[in-house]
Amino acid sequence: MTSAAILVAGSANLDFVVRAARIPAPGETVLGRDFKTFPGGKGANQAVACARAGGADTRMLLALGRDLQAEPLLASLRAAGVQLQVRTIENVATGTAFITVSDEGENAITVVSGANACLRAQDLPPLDEIGHLLLQLESPLDAVTAWALAAHAAGVQVLLNAAPASPLPPELLAAVDVLIVNEGELTVLAGAQGSIDEQLQRLPVPTVVVTLGARGCLARTPQGRFEQPAFKVSVVDTTGAGDTFCGVLAAARARQTDWPQALREAAAAAALACTRPGAQAGIPTRAEVLMRLAC
Ligand code: RIB
């Protein structure tokens, strides 16, 4: 390994996924089919994406219940080569997510945080060997803020995927080096007024990356503004595509890849993730990403 390790601190959920012709409207019942469970959770998905992208050791801090749901989550992270620091929470269930995926591959997700809600500021492991810390918002906000502040003070690069959308305390934003959001999350953080570029300018973070779905992504960085079109694929399931983007982007930056190439790799990986069912099950390896980039 050539780079300092990447630490992902965040959530792990068992995803209960049903495919249906469409996502039900409020008050509506639709008949689903193909029920399956998959390892998921934004934190664990991003850790698997980092590990499959290679280039740096990937570690993860997570919390699980002492139950059967925890087992496939541990197995998936271990199979990907993620080194784990697990807090086992007694009498609290492992996190779960209830997901409907439509025939167009779009999803609607409800998360029951369970053990994920029990992570605390003091659970952060020593940062001596860590170069990058990757965070999301499925863990308690006070813990996420404390982790970001500790890492920033230690000279670790802090990447925050501000998902699910939530307003953020200014002290958290001040500790973030790279903020990754989709358009909805950008609007929550920067307000709806003006163009995307104007929204990006309002955020007091050195680098902001906004993912735009089928329109690709855009980054405002200290090295300049970069646009990356989306790779065209046949979409099966978009669940975990954003997490794949974040994990692969973090791995590329840990390899000291420049922004345009890091965005290309992340966009290609996210597109490939959309061609397969399941969150972690759909995350491509580095070899698959490089093959897609060579096409
Ligand atoms: O981003 C996708 C993930 O969101 C799913 O795996 C689900 O567990 C929720 O955390």
PDB file of C-alpha atoms and ligand atoms in Angstrom:
ATOM      1  CA  MET A   1       0.000   0.000   0.000  1.00  0.00           C
ATOM      2  CA  THR A   2       1.370   3.410  -0.964  1.00  0.00           C
ATOM      3  CA  SER A   3      -1.033   5.803   0.785  1.00  0.00           C
ATOM      4  CA  ALA A   4      -1.998   6.489   4.379  1.00  0.00           C
ATOM      5  CA  ALA A   5      -5.175   4.604   5.306  1.00  0.00           C
ATOM      6  CA  ILE A   6      -8.727   5.784   4.695  1.00  0.00           C
ATOM      7  CA  LEU A   7     -11.075   5.624   7.676  1.00  0.00           C
ATOM      8  CA  VAL A   8     -14.821   5.527   7.072  1.00  0.00           C
ATOM      9  CA  ALA A   9     -16.865   6.240  10.199  1.00  0.00           C
ATOM     10  CA  GLY A  10     -20.570   5.661   9.758  1.00  0.00           C
ATOM     11  CA  SER A  11     -23.578   3.448   9.263  1.00  0.00           C
ATOM     12  CA  ALA A  12     -24.212  -0.140   8.250  1.00  0.00           C
ATOM     13  CA  ASN A  13     -27.745  -1.316   7.453  1.00  0.00           C
ATOM     14  CA  LEU A  14     -29.285  -4.497   6.209  1.00  0.00           C
ATOM     15  CA  ASP A  15     -31.329  -3.409   3.180  1.00  0.00           C
ATOM     16  CA  PHE A  16     -34.764  -5.055   2.723  1.00  0.00           C
ATOM     17  CA  VAL A  17     -35.371  -4.458  -0.962  1.00  0.00           C
ATOM     18  CA  VAL A  18     -38.515  -5.022  -2.976  1.00  0.00           C
ATOM     19  CA  ARG A  19     -38.815  -4.365  -6.706  1.00  0.00           C
ATOM     20  CA  ALA A  20     -42.096  -2.894  -7.905  1.00  0.00           C
ATOM     21  CA  ALA A  21     -43.377  -1.325 -11.107  1.00  0.00           C
ATOM     22  CA  ARG A  22     -43.223   2.025  -9.376  1.00  0.00           C
ATOM     23  CA  ILE A  23     -42.632   3.624  -6.000  1.00  0.00           C
ATOM     24  CA  PRO A  24     -45.976   3.994  -4.180  1.00  0.00           C
ATOM     25  CA  ALA A  25     -47.399   7.484  -3.635  1.00  0.00           C
ATOM     26  CA  PRO A  26     -48.452   8.392  -0.057  1.00  0.00           C
ATOM     27  CA  GLY A  27     -51.462   6.291   0.910  1.00  0.00           C
ATOM     28  CA  GLU A  28     -51.088   4.005  -2.109  1.00  0.00           C
ATOM     29  CA  THR A  29     -50.450   0.223  -2.155  1.00  0.00           C
ATOM     30  CA  VAL A  30     -48.478  -1.312  -5.007  1.00  0.00           C
ATOM     31  CA  LEU A  31     -47.788  -5.017  -5.548  1.00  0.00           C
ATOM     32  CA  GLY A  32     -44.067  -5.738  -5.326  1.00  0.00           C
ATOM     33  CA  ARG A  33     -41.940  -8.712  -6.376  1.00  0.00           C
ATOM     34  CA  ASP A  34     -38.392 -10.086  -5.988  1.00  0.00           C
ATOM     35  CA  PHE A  35     -37.882  -9.362  -2.292  1.00  0.00           C
ATOM     36  CA  LYS A  36     -34.207  -9.699  -1.248  1.00  0.00           C
ATOM     37  CA  THR A  37     -31.890  -8.490   1.483  1.00  0.00           C
ATOM     38  CA  PHE A  38     -28.546  -6.843   0.678  1.00  0.00           C
ATOM     39  CA  PRO A  39     -25.731  -5.380   2.792  1.00  0.00           C
ATOM     40  CA  GLY A  40     -26.091  -1.592   2.799  1.00  0.00           C
ATOM     41  CA  GLY A  41     -25.826   1.593   4.833  1.00  0.00           C
ATOM     42  CA  LYS A  42     -24.131   4.688   3.454  1.00  0.00           C
ATOM     43  CA  GLY A  43     -20.999   4.273   5.579  1.00  0.00           C
ATOM     44  CA  ALA A  44     -20.506   0.580   4.822  1.00  0.00           C
ATOM     45  CA  ASN A  45     -21.275   1.076   1.124  1.00  0.00           C
ATOM     46  CA  GLN A  46     -18.629   3.813   0.931  1.00  0.00           C
ATOM     47  CA  ALA A  47     -16.096   1.656   2.784  1.00  0.00           C
ATOM     48  CA  VAL A  48     -16.650  -1.229   0.340  1.00  0.00           C
ATOM     49  CA  ALA A  49     -16.322   1.187  -2.605  1.00  0.00           C
ATOM     50  CA  CYS A  50     -13.033   2.537  -1.190  1.00  0.00           C
ATOM     51  CA  ALA A  51     -11.650  -0.946  -0.604  1.00  0.00           C
ATOM     52  CA  ARG A  52     -12.643  -2.219  -4.073  1.00  0.00           C
ATOM     53  CA  ALA A  53     -11.063   0.898  -5.612  1.00  0.00           C
ATOM     54  CA  GLY A  54      -7.730   0.009  -3.941  1.00  0.00           C
ATOM     55  CA  GLY A  55      -4.681   2.129  -3.359  1.00  0.00           C
ATOM     56  CA  ALA A  56      -4.981   2.554   0.408  1.00  0.00           C
ATOM     57  CA  ASP A  57      -5.987   0.415   3.371  1.00  0.00           C
ATOM     58  CA  THR A  58      -9.651   0.986   4.162  1.00  0.00           C
ATOM     59  CA  ARG A  59     -10.846   0.885   7.755  1.00  0.00           C
ATOM     60  CA  MET A  60     -14.321   1.397   9.173  1.00  0.00           C
ATOM     61  CA  LEU A  61     -15.798   2.383  12.520  1.00  0.00           C
ATOM     62  CA  LEU A  62     -19.355   1.058  12.810  1.00  0.00           C
ATOM     63  CA  ALA A  63     -21.943  -0.079  15.351  1.00  0.00           C
ATOM     64  CA  LEU A  64     -24.028  -3.240  15.083  1.00  0.00           C
ATOM     65  CA  GLY A  65     -26.569  -5.039  17.232  1.00  0.00           C
ATOM     66  CA  ARG A  66     -25.895  -8.537  18.526  1.00  0.00           C
ATOM     67  CA  ASP A  67     -28.287 -10.137  16.016  1.00  0.00           C
ATOM     68  CA  LEU A  68     -28.574 -12.076  12.763  1.00  0.00           C
ATOM     69  CA  GLN A  69     -28.828  -8.900  10.646  1.00  0.00           C
ATOM     70  CA  ALA A  70     -25.248  -8.026  11.593  1.00  0.00           C
ATOM     71  CA  GLU A  71     -23.768 -11.157  10.021  1.00  0.00           C
ATOM     72  CA  PRO A  72     -24.138 -10.375   6.285  1.00  0.00           C
ATOM     73  CA  LEU A  73     -22.905  -6.832   6.967  1.00  0.00           C
ATOM     74  CA  LEU A  74     -19.707  -8.087   8.611  1.00  0.00           C
ATOM     75  CA  ALA A  75     -19.238 -10.695   5.869  1.00  0.00           C
ATOM     76  CA  SER A  76     -19.566  -8.159   3.046  1.00  0.00           C
ATOM     77  CA  LEU A  77     -17.157  -5.647   4.622  1.00  0.00           C
ATOM     78  CA  ARG A  78     -14.610  -8.378   5.406  1.00  0.00           C
ATOM     79  CA  ALA A  79     -14.871  -9.882   1.920  1.00  0.00           C
ATOM     80  CA  ALA A  80     -14.058  -6.459   0.472  1.00  0.00           C
ATOM     81  CA  GLY A  81     -10.966  -6.271   2.707  1.00  0.00           C
ATOM     82  CA  VAL A  82     -12.172  -3.491   5.035  1.00  0.00           C
ATOM     83  CA  GLN A  83     -10.502  -3.564   8.478  1.00  0.00           C
ATOM     84  CA  LEU A  84     -13.240  -3.178  11.079  1.00  0.00           C
ATOM     85  CA  GLN A  85     -13.598  -1.476  14.422  1.00  0.00           C
ATOM     86  CA  VAL A  86     -17.033  -2.657  15.558  1.00  0.00           C
ATOM     87  CA  ARG A  87     -18.987  -1.477  18.586  1.00  0.00           C
ATOM     88  CA  THR A  88     -21.526  -4.160  19.445  1.00  0.00           C
ATOM     89  CA  ILE A  89     -24.562  -2.605  21.091  1.00  0.00           C
ATOM     90  CA  GLU A  90     -26.536  -4.826  23.464  1.00  0.00           C
ATOM     91  CA  ASN A  91     -30.342  -4.850  23.203  1.00  0.00           C
ATOM     92  CA  VAL A  92     -30.413  -2.598  20.119  1.00  0.00           C
ATOM     93  CA  ALA A  93     -31.043  -3.965  16.629  1.00  0.00           C
ATOM     94  CA  THR A  94     -28.589  -3.585  13.756  1.00  0.00           C
ATOM     95  CA  GLY A  95     -29.606  -0.759  11.393  1.00  0.00           C
ATOM     96  CA  THR A  96     -32.069  -1.635   8.662  1.00  0.00           C
ATOM     97  CA  ALA A  97     -33.336   0.098   5.529  1.00  0.00           C
ATOM     98  CA  PHE A  98     -36.601  -0.541   3.708  1.00  0.00           C
ATOM     99  CA  ILE A  99     -36.215   0.141   0.011  1.00  0.00           C
ATOM    100  CA  THR A 100     -38.567   0.065  -2.951  1.00  0.00           C
ATOM    101  CA  VAL A 101     -36.810  -0.007  -6.333  1.00  0.00           C
ATOM    102  CA  SER A 102     -38.921   0.881  -9.362  1.00  0.00           C
ATOM    103  CA  ASP A 103     -38.635  -0.626 -12.858  1.00  0.00           C
ATOM    104  CA  GLU A 104     -36.750   2.565 -13.813  1.00  0.00           C
ATOM    105  CA  GLY A 105     -34.171   1.762 -11.104  1.00  0.00           C
ATOM    106  CA  GLU A 106     -35.149   4.709  -8.887  1.00  0.00           C
ATOM    107  CA  ASN A 107     -35.571   4.081  -5.170  1.00  0.00           C
ATOM    108  CA  ALA A 108     -37.323   5.283  -2.031  1.00  0.00           C
ATOM    109  CA  ILE A 109     -35.542   4.469   1.248  1.00  0.00           C
ATOM    110  CA  THR A 110     -36.615   4.513   4.893  1.00  0.00           C
ATOM    111  CA  VAL A 111     -33.804   3.888   7.404  1.00  0.00           C
ATOM    112  CA  VAL A 112     -34.245   2.580  10.951  1.00  0.00           C
ATOM    113  CA  SER A 113     -30.943   3.639  12.530  1.00  0.00           C
ATOM    114  CA  GLY A 114     -30.847   1.115  15.399  1.00  0.00           C
ATOM    115  CA  ALA A 115     -27.256   0.569  16.561  1.00  0.00           C
ATOM    116  CA  ASN A 116     -25.954   3.274  14.197  1.00  0.00           C
ATOM    117  CA  ALA A 117     -27.512   5.864  16.497  1.00  0.00           C
ATOM    118  CA  CYS A 118     -25.285   4.659  19.363  1.00  0.00           C
ATOM    119  CA  LEU A 119     -21.927   5.759  17.900  1.00  0.00           C
ATOM    120  CA  ARG A 120     -20.303   8.450  20.024  1.00  0.00           C
ATOM    121  CA  ALA A 121     -17.502  11.025  19.670  1.00  0.00           C
ATOM    122  CA  GLN A 122     -15.164   8.883  21.806  1.00  0.00           C
ATOM    123  CA  ASP A 123     -15.506   5.869  19.472  1.00  0.00           C
ATOM    124  CA  LEU A 124     -13.167   7.408  16.896  1.00  0.00           C
ATOM    125  CA  PRO A 125     -10.016   5.236  16.745  1.00  0.00           C
ATOM    126  CA  PRO A 126      -6.491   6.759  16.822  1.00  0.00           C
ATOM    127  CA  LEU A 127      -5.762   8.675  13.615  1.00  0.00           C
ATOM    128  CA  ASP A 128      -1.960   8.109  13.451  1.00  0.00           C
ATOM    129  CA  GLU A 129      -2.060   6.060  10.221  1.00  0.00           C
ATOM    130  CA  ILE A 130      -5.056   7.821   8.669  1.00  0.00           C
ATOM    131  CA  GLY A 131      -4.737  10.186   5.706  1.00  0.00           C
ATOM    132  CA  HIS A 132      -8.440  10.607   4.852  1.00  0.00           C
ATOM    133  CA  LEU A 133     -11.608  10.397   6.960  1.00  0.00           C
ATOM    134  CA  LEU A 134     -14.872   9.806   5.053  1.00  0.00           C
ATOM    135  CA  LEU A 135     -18.123  10.665   6.843  1.00  0.00           C
ATOM    136  CA  GLN A 136     -21.876  10.677   6.110  1.00  0.00           C
ATOM    137  CA  LEU A 137     -24.950  11.786   8.068  1.00  0.00           C
ATOM    138  CA  GLU A 138     -26.487   8.451   9.107  1.00  0.00           C
ATOM    139  CA  SER A 139     -24.586   8.723  12.427  1.00  0.00           C
ATOM    140  CA  PRO A 140     -25.453  11.166  15.250  1.00  0.00           C
ATOM    141  CA  LEU A 141     -24.583  14.708  14.123  1.00  0.00           C
ATOM    142  CA  ASP A 142     -22.699  15.536  17.330  1.00  0.00           C
ATOM    143  CA  ALA A 143     -20.450  12.497  16.814  1.00  0.00           C
ATOM    144  CA  VAL A 144     -19.874  13.323  13.127  1.00  0.00           C
ATOM    145  CA  THR A 145     -18.954  16.885  14.131  1.00  0.00           C
ATOM    146  CA  ALA A 146     -16.547  15.708  16.842  1.00  0.00           C
ATOM    147  CA  TRP A 147     -14.878  13.208  14.453  1.00  0.00           C
ATOM    148  CA  ALA A 148     -14.435  15.874  11.780  1.00  0.00           C
ATOM    149  CA  LEU A 149     -12.968  18.360  14.265  1.00  0.00           C
ATOM    150  CA  ALA A 150     -10.538  15.758  15.682  1.00  0.00           C
ATOM    151  CA  ALA A 151      -9.391  14.693  12.215  1.00  0.00           C
ATOM    152  CA  HIS A 152      -9.013  18.270  10.974  1.00  0.00           C
ATOM    153  CA  ALA A 153      -6.910  19.130  14.038  1.00  0.00           C
ATOM    154  CA  ALA A 154      -4.722  16.065  13.326  1.00  0.00           C
ATOM    155  CA  GLY A 155      -4.108  17.125   9.710  1.00  0.00           C
ATOM    156  CA  VAL A 156      -6.301  14.384   8.245  1.00  0.00           C
ATOM    157  CA  GLN A 157      -8.270  15.274   5.077  1.00  0.00           C
ATOM    158  CA  VAL A 158     -11.982  15.239   5.969  1.00  0.00           C
ATOM    159  CA  LEU A 159     -14.515  14.248   3.285  1.00  0.00           C
ATOM    160  CA  LEU A 160     -18.199  14.593   4.180  1.00  0.00           C
ATOM    161  CA  ASN A 161     -21.038  13.155   2.119  1.00  0.00           C
ATOM    162  CA  ALA A 162     -23.881  15.265   3.551  1.00  0.00           C
ATOM    163  CA  ALA A 163     -26.506  12.543   3.063  1.00  0.00           C
ATOM    164  CA  PRO A 164     -29.266  12.197   4.106  1.00  0.00           C
ATOM    165  CA  ALA A 165     -29.858  15.956   3.652  1.00  0.00           C
ATOM    166  CA  SER A 166     -29.589  17.976   6.847  1.00  0.00           C
ATOM    167  CA  PRO A 167     -28.580  21.496   7.870  1.00  0.00           C
ATOM    168  CA  LEU A 168     -25.047  21.401   9.324  1.00  0.00           C
ATOM    169  CA  PRO A 169     -23.440  23.285  12.226  1.00  0.00           C
ATOM    170  CA  PRO A 170     -20.864  25.865  11.019  1.00  0.00           C
ATOM    171  CA  GLU A 171     -18.103  24.189  13.085  1.00  0.00           C
ATOM    172  CA  LEU A 172     -18.616  20.958  11.136  1.00  0.00           C
ATOM    173  CA  LEU A 173     -18.434  22.694   7.740  1.00  0.00           C
ATOM    174  CA  ALA A 174     -15.274  24.518   8.916  1.00  0.00           C
ATOM    175  CA  ALA A 175     -13.568  21.169   9.528  1.00  0.00           C
ATOM    176  CA  VAL A 176     -14.458  19.683   6.125  1.00  0.00           C
ATOM    177  CA  ASP A 177     -12.001  19.663   3.203  1.00  0.00           C
ATOM    178  CA  VAL A 178     -14.246  18.002   0.618  1.00  0.00           C
ATOM    179  CA  LEU A 179     -18.042  18.154   0.724  1.00  0.00           C
ATOM    180  CA  ILE A 180     -19.955  15.765  -1.567  1.00  0.00           C
ATOM    181  CA  VAL A 181     -23.668  16.417  -2.125  1.00  0.00           C
ATOM    182  CA  ASN A 182     -26.450  15.821  -4.609  1.00  0.00           C
ATOM    183  CA  GLU A 183     -28.635  18.685  -5.832  1.00  0.00           C
ATOM    184  CA  GLY A 184     -31.216  18.302  -3.047  1.00  0.00           C
ATOM    185  CA  GLU A 185     -28.538  18.240  -0.354  1.00  0.00           C
ATOM    186  CA  LEU A 186     -26.828  21.258  -1.950  1.00  0.00           C
ATOM    187  CA  THR A 187     -30.078  23.216  -1.729  1.00  0.00           C
ATOM    188  CA  VAL A 188     -30.512  22.339   1.956  1.00  0.00           C
ATOM    189  CA  LEU A 189     -26.978  23.579   2.719  1.00  0.00           C
ATOM    190  CA  ALA A 190     -26.663  26.557   0.355  1.00  0.00           C
ATOM    191  CA  GLY A 191     -30.276  27.665  -0.243  1.00  0.00           C
ATOM    192  CA  ALA A 192     -32.208  27.388  -3.484  1.00  0.00           C
ATOM    193  CA  GLN A 193     -31.350  30.798  -4.949  1.00  0.00           C
ATOM    194  CA  GLY A 194     -29.172  31.090  -8.028  1.00  0.00           C
ATOM    195  CA  SER A 195     -27.364  28.623 -10.267  1.00  0.00           C
ATOM    196  CA  ILE A 196     -25.508  25.535  -9.020  1.00  0.00           C
ATOM    197  CA  ASP A 197     -22.233  27.474  -9.336  1.00  0.00           C
ATOM    198  CA  GLU A 198     -23.663  30.264  -7.170  1.00  0.00           C
ATOM    199  CA  GLN A 199     -24.857  27.699  -4.624  1.00  0.00           C
ATOM    200  CA  LEU A 200     -21.362  26.123  -4.585  1.00  0.00           C
ATOM    201  CA  GLN A 201     -19.754  29.538  -4.022  1.00  0.00           C
ATOM    202  CA  ARG A 202     -21.854  30.092  -0.889  1.00  0.00           C
ATOM    203  CA  LEU A 203     -20.438  27.038   0.918  1.00  0.00           C
ATOM    204  CA  PRO A 204     -17.387  27.754   3.103  1.00  0.00           C
ATOM    205  CA  VAL A 205     -15.563  24.508   2.219  1.00  0.00           C
ATOM    206  CA  PRO A 206     -12.385  24.320   0.062  1.00  0.00           C
ATOM    207  CA  THR A 207     -13.808  21.696  -2.323  1.00  0.00           C
ATOM    208  CA  VAL A 208     -17.451  20.963  -3.058  1.00  0.00           C
ATOM    209  CA  VAL A 209     -18.528  18.179  -5.426  1.00  0.00           C
ATOM    210  CA  VAL A 210     -22.157  18.004  -6.546  1.00  0.00           C
ATOM    211  CA  THR A 211     -23.499  14.884  -8.227  1.00  0.00           C
ATOM    212  CA  LEU A 212     -26.159  15.555 -10.866  1.00  0.00           C
ATOM    213  CA  GLY A 213     -27.474  12.051 -11.665  1.00  0.00           C
ATOM    214  CA  ALA A 214     -27.659  11.446 -15.415  1.00  0.00           C
ATOM    215  CA  ARG A 215     -26.066  14.901 -15.981  1.00  0.00           C
ATOM    216  CA  GLY A 216     -22.776  13.864 -14.343  1.00  0.00           C
ATOM    217  CA  CYS A 217     -21.050  15.904 -11.652  1.00  0.00           C
ATOM    218  CA  LEU A 218     -19.386  19.240 -11.018  1.00  0.00           C
ATOM    219  CA  ALA A 219     -16.563  20.166  -8.631  1.00  0.00           C
ATOM    220  CA  ARG A 220     -15.402  23.515  -7.317  1.00  0.00           C
ATOM    221  CA  THR A 221     -11.858  22.982  -6.031  1.00  0.00           C
ATOM    222  CA  PRO A 222      -8.826  25.148  -5.183  1.00  0.00           C
ATOM    223  CA  GLN A 223      -7.326  23.853  -8.476  1.00  0.00           C
ATOM    224  CA  GLY A 224     -10.325  25.001 -10.541  1.00  0.00           C
ATOM    225  CA  ARG A 225     -13.832  24.063 -11.617  1.00  0.00           C
ATOM    226  CA  PHE A 226     -14.263  20.652 -13.224  1.00  0.00           C
ATOM    227  CA  GLU A 227     -17.258  19.040 -14.945  1.00  0.00           C
ATOM    228  CA  GLN A 228     -17.599  15.321 -15.581  1.00  0.00           C
ATOM    229  CA  PRO A 229     -20.427  13.966 -17.781  1.00  0.00           C
ATOM    230  CA  ALA A 230     -22.199  10.793 -16.657  1.00  0.00           C
ATOM    231  CA  PHE A 231     -21.316   7.461 -18.283  1.00  0.00           C
ATOM    232  CA  LYS A 232     -24.291   6.012 -20.186  1.00  0.00           C
ATOM    233  CA  VAL A 233     -25.540   2.670 -18.805  1.00  0.00           C
ATOM    234  CA  SER A 234     -28.758   0.633 -18.617  1.00  0.00           C
ATOM    235  CA  VAL A 235     -29.998   1.375 -15.121  1.00  0.00           C
ATOM    236  CA  VAL A 236     -31.156  -1.561 -12.978  1.00  0.00           C
ATOM    237  CA  ASP A 237     -30.875  -0.102  -9.462  1.00  0.00           C
ATOM    238  CA  THR A 238     -29.484   3.296  -8.412  1.00  0.00           C
ATOM    239  CA  THR A 239     -29.226   2.268  -4.724  1.00  0.00           C
ATOM    240  CA  GLY A 240     -25.668   2.886  -3.522  1.00  0.00           C
ATOM    241  CA  ALA A 241     -24.548   4.721  -6.682  1.00  0.00           C
ATOM    242  CA  GLY A 242     -23.900   7.922  -4.715  1.00  0.00           C
ATOM    243  CA  ASP A 243     -22.004   5.945  -2.073  1.00  0.00           C
ATOM    244  CA  THR A 244     -19.913   4.281  -4.772  1.00  0.00           C
ATOM    245  CA  PHE A 245     -19.071   7.742  -6.135  1.00  0.00           C
ATOM    246  CA  CYS A 246     -17.957   8.951  -2.673  1.00  0.00           C
ATOM    247  CA  GLY A 247     -15.863   5.881  -1.836  1.00  0.00           C
ATOM    248  CA  VAL A 248     -14.108   5.767  -5.199  1.00  0.00           C
ATOM    249  CA  LEU A 249     -13.470   9.519  -5.088  1.00  0.00           C
ATOM    250  CA  ALA A 250     -11.889   9.187  -1.624  1.00  0.00           C
ATOM    251  CA  ALA A 251      -9.711   6.279  -2.785  1.00  0.00           C
ATOM    252  CA  ALA A 252      -8.580   8.216  -5.862  1.00  0.00           C
ATOM    253  CA  ARG A 253      -7.676  11.268  -3.791  1.00  0.00           C
ATOM    254  CA  ALA A 254      -5.786   9.030  -1.335  1.00  0.00           C
ATOM    255  CA  ARG A 255      -3.786   7.830  -4.371  1.00  0.00           C
ATOM    256  CA  GLN A 256      -3.110  11.535  -5.096  1.00  0.00           C
ATOM    257  CA  THR A 257      -5.052  11.350  -8.341  1.00  0.00           C
ATOM    258  CA  ASP A 258      -5.844  14.827  -9.732  1.00  0.00           C
ATOM    259  CA  TRP A 259      -9.442  16.093  -9.575  1.00  0.00           C
ATOM    260  CA  PRO A 260     -10.447  15.491 -13.237  1.00  0.00           C
ATOM    261  CA  GLN A 261      -9.273  11.853 -13.165  1.00  0.00           C
ATOM    262  CA  ALA A 262     -10.707  11.251  -9.666  1.00  0.00           C
ATOM    263  CA  LEU A 263     -14.099  12.521 -10.874  1.00  0.00           C
ATOM    264  CA  ARG A 264     -13.876  10.317 -13.995  1.00  0.00           C
ATOM    265  CA  GLU A 265     -13.147   7.205 -11.906  1.00  0.00           C
ATOM    266  CA  ALA A 266     -15.923   8.017  -9.408  1.00  0.00           C
ATOM    267  CA  ALA A 267     -18.465   8.696 -12.187  1.00  0.00           C
ATOM    268  CA  ALA A 268     -17.565   5.481 -14.035  1.00  0.00           C
ATOM    269  CA  ALA A 269     -17.836   3.429 -10.836  1.00  0.00           C
ATOM    270  CA  ALA A 270     -21.200   5.005  -9.936  1.00  0.00           C
ATOM    271  CA  ALA A 271     -22.530   4.261 -13.425  1.00  0.00           C
ATOM    272  CA  LEU A 272     -21.443   0.619 -13.174  1.00  0.00           C
ATOM    273  CA  ALA A 273     -23.083   0.360  -9.734  1.00  0.00           C
ATOM    274  CA  CYS A 274     -26.408   1.341 -11.357  1.00  0.00           C
ATOM    275  CA  THR A 275     -26.264  -1.698 -13.668  1.00  0.00           C
ATOM    276  CA  ARG A 276     -26.533  -4.232 -10.815  1.00  0.00           C
ATOM    277  CA  PRO A 277     -29.018  -4.831  -7.991  1.00  0.00           C
ATOM    278  CA  GLY A 278     -28.136  -4.102  -4.362  1.00  0.00           C
ATOM    279  CA  ALA A 279     -25.964  -1.444  -2.742  1.00  0.00           C
ATOM    280  CA  GLN A 280     -22.677  -3.201  -1.860  1.00  0.00           C
ATOM    281  CA  ALA A 281     -23.412  -6.068  -4.265  1.00  0.00           C
ATOM    282  CA  GLY A 282     -23.333  -3.597  -7.157  1.00  0.00           C
ATOM    283  CA  ILE A 283     -20.052  -1.823  -6.369  1.00  0.00           C
ATOM    284  CA  PRO A 284     -17.406  -2.465  -9.057  1.00  0.00           C
ATOM    285  CA  THR A 285     -13.732  -3.341  -8.587  1.00  0.00           C
ATOM    286  CA  ARG A 286     -10.927  -1.072  -9.789  1.00  0.00           C
ATOM    287  CA  ALA A 287     -10.302  -3.414 -12.736  1.00  0.00           C
ATOM    288  CA  GLU A 288     -13.927  -3.042 -13.853  1.00  0.00           C
ATOM    289  CA  VAL A 289     -13.723   0.753 -13.536  1.00  0.00           C
ATOM    290  CA  LEU A 290     -10.501   0.915 -15.554  1.00  0.00           C
ATOM    291  CA  MET A 291     -12.055  -1.305 -18.237  1.00  0.00           C
ATOM    292  CA  ARG A 292     -15.074   1.033 -18.474  1.00  0.00           C
ATOM    293  CA  LEU A 293     -12.754   4.051 -18.714  1.00  0.00           C
ATOM    294  CA  ALA A 294     -10.822   2.389 -21.527  1.00  0.00           C
ATOM    295  CA  CYS A 295     -13.997   1.896 -23.666  1.00  0.00           C
TER     296      CYS A 295
HETATM  297  O1  RIB B   1     -27.273   5.189  -0.051  1.00  0.00           O
HETATM  298  C1  RIB B   1     -27.923   3.939  -0.075  1.00  0.00           C
HETATM  299  C2  RIB B   1     -28.084   3.427   1.317  1.00  0.00           C
HETATM  300  O2  RIB B   1     -28.933   4.306   2.040  1.00  0.00           O
HETATM  301  C3  RIB B   1     -28.739   2.078   1.435  1.00  0.00           C
HETATM  302  O3  RIB B   1     -27.804   1.019   1.370  1.00  0.00           O
HETATM  303  C4  RIB B   1     -29.496   2.167   2.745  1.00  0.00           C
HETATM  304  O4  RIB B   1     -29.025   1.303   3.729  1.00  0.00           O
HETATM  305  C5  RIB B   1     -29.390   3.620   3.183  1.00  0.00           C
HETATM  306  O5  RIB B   1     -28.432   3.797   4.143  1.00  0.00           O
END
